[in-house]
Short mmCIF file of C-alpha atoms in Angstrom, two decimals:
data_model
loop_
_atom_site.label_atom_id
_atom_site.label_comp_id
_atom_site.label_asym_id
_atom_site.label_seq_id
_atom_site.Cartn_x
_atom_site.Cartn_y
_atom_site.Cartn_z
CA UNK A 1 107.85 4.06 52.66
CA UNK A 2 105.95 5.76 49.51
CA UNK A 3 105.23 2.26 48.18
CA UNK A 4 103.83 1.11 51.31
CA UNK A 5 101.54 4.16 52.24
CA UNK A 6 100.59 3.84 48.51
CA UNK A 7 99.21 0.05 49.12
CA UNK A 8 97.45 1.63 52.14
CA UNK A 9 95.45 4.67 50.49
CA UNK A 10 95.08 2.04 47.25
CA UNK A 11 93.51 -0.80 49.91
CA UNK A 12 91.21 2.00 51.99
CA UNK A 13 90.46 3.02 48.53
CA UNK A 14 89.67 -0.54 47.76
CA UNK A 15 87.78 -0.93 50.94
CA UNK A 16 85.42 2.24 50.90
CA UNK A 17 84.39 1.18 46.80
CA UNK A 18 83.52 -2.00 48.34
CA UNK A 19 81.16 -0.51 50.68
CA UNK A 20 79.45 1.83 48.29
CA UNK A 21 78.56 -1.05 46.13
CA UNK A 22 77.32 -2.90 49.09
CA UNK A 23 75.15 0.02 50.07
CA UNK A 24 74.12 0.68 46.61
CA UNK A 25 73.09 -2.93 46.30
CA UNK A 26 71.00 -2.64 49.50
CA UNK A 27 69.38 0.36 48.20
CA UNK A 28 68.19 -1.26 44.53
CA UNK A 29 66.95 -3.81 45.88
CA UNK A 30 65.26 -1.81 49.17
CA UNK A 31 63.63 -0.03 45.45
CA UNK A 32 62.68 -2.75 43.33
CA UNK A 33 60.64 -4.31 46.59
CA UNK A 34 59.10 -0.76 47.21
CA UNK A 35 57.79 -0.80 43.65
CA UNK A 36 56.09 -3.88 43.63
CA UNK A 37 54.69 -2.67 46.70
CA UNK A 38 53.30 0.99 45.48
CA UNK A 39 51.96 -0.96 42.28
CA UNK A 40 50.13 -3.27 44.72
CA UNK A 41 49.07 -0.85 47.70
CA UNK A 42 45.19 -0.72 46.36
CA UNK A 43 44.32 -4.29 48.16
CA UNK A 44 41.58 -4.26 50.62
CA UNK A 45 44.81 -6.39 53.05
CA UNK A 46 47.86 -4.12 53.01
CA UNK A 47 48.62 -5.64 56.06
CA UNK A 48 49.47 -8.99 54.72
CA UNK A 49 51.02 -7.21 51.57
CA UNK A 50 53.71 -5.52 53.33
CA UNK A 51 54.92 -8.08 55.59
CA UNK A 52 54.92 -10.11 52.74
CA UNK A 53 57.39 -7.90 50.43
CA UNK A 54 59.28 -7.27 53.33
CA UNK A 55 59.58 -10.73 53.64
CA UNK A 56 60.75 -11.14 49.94
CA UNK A 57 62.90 -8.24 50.67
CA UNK A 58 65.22 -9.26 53.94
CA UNK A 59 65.43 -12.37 51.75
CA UNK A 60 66.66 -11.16 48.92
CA UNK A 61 69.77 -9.45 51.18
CA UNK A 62 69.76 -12.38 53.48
CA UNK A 63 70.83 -14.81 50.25
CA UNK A 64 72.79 -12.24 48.76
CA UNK A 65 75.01 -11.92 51.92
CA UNK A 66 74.13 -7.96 51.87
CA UNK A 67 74.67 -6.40 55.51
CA UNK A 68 71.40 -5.70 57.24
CA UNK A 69 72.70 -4.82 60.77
CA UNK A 70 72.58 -1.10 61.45
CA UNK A 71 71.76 0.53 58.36
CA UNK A 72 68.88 2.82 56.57
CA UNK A 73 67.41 1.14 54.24
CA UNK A 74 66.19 -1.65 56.79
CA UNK A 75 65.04 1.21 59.32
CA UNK A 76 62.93 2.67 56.41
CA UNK A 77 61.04 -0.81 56.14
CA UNK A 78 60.27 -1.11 59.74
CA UNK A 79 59.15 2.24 60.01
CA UNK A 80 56.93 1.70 57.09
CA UNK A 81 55.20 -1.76 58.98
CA UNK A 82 55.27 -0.09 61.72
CA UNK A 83 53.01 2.77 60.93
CA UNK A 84 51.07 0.32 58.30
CA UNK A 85 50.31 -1.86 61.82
CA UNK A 86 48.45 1.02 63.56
CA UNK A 87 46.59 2.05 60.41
CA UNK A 88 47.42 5.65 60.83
CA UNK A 89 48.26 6.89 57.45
CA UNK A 90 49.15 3.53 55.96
CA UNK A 91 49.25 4.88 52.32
CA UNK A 92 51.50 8.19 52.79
CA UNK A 93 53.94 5.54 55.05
CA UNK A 94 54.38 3.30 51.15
CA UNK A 95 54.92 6.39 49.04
CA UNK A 96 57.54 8.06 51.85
CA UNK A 97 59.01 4.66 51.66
CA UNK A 98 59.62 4.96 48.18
CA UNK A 99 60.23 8.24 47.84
CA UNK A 100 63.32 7.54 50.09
CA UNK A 101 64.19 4.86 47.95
CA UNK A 102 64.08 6.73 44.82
CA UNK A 103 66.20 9.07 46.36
CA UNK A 104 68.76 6.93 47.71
CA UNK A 105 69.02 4.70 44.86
CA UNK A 106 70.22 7.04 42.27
#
C-alpha cells in the first residue's frame, strides 16, 4: 500500500512538472513574439503588425502541440488586438502585453 500511494504522489508529481513546463513554454514563446512586436510598434500600420505576430505566434504553439484552449497567455493576445482594433490606446495595450509577459515568463 506505501509502494502504491508512492507511484501515485511520484505520477501527480510527474503530471503537475509536466504542466509547468507546458505553461512555461507557452509563456517564452507568448515573450519572444511580444518582443519582436515592442521593437516593431513605431510603423505607421500596427494594425497589420499585430495580427501578423499573432499569427506567427498561435503558430508557433499550434506546431509545437502547446495547449491554447483556456489559458492566459492567449487571452493577453486577444485583448491586446482587441484594443489595437479600436485604436484606443494602441501603444500602452503592446507594452501591458509585454509587461505581462515579462512577468510571467520568469
Amino acid at each position: 500500500m506505501v509502494v502504491s500511494n508512492t507511484l501515485e504522489k511520484d505520477k501527480r508529481r510527474n503530471d503537475a512538472y509536466h504542466q509547468k513546463w507546458l505553461n512555461d513554454e507557452c509563456w517564452k514563446a507568448s515573450l519572444k513574439y511580444s518582443s519582436q512586436l515592442i521593437k516593431n510598434s513605431k510603423t505607421n500600420d500596427i494594425d497589420n503588425l499585430c495580427h501578423s505576430i499573432y499569427g506567427q505566434y498561435i503558430n508557433e504553439l499550434q506546431s509545437r502541440r502547446l495547449p491554447m484552449k483556456n489559458k492566459n497567455y492567449i487571452q493577453i493576445w486577444s485583448t491586446m488586438l482587441n484594443t489595437v482594433k479600436r485604436g484606443n490606446h494602441t501603444q500602452m495595450a503592446i507594452k501591458l502585453l509585454h509587461q505581462t509577459n515579462l512577468q510571467r515568463s520568469s
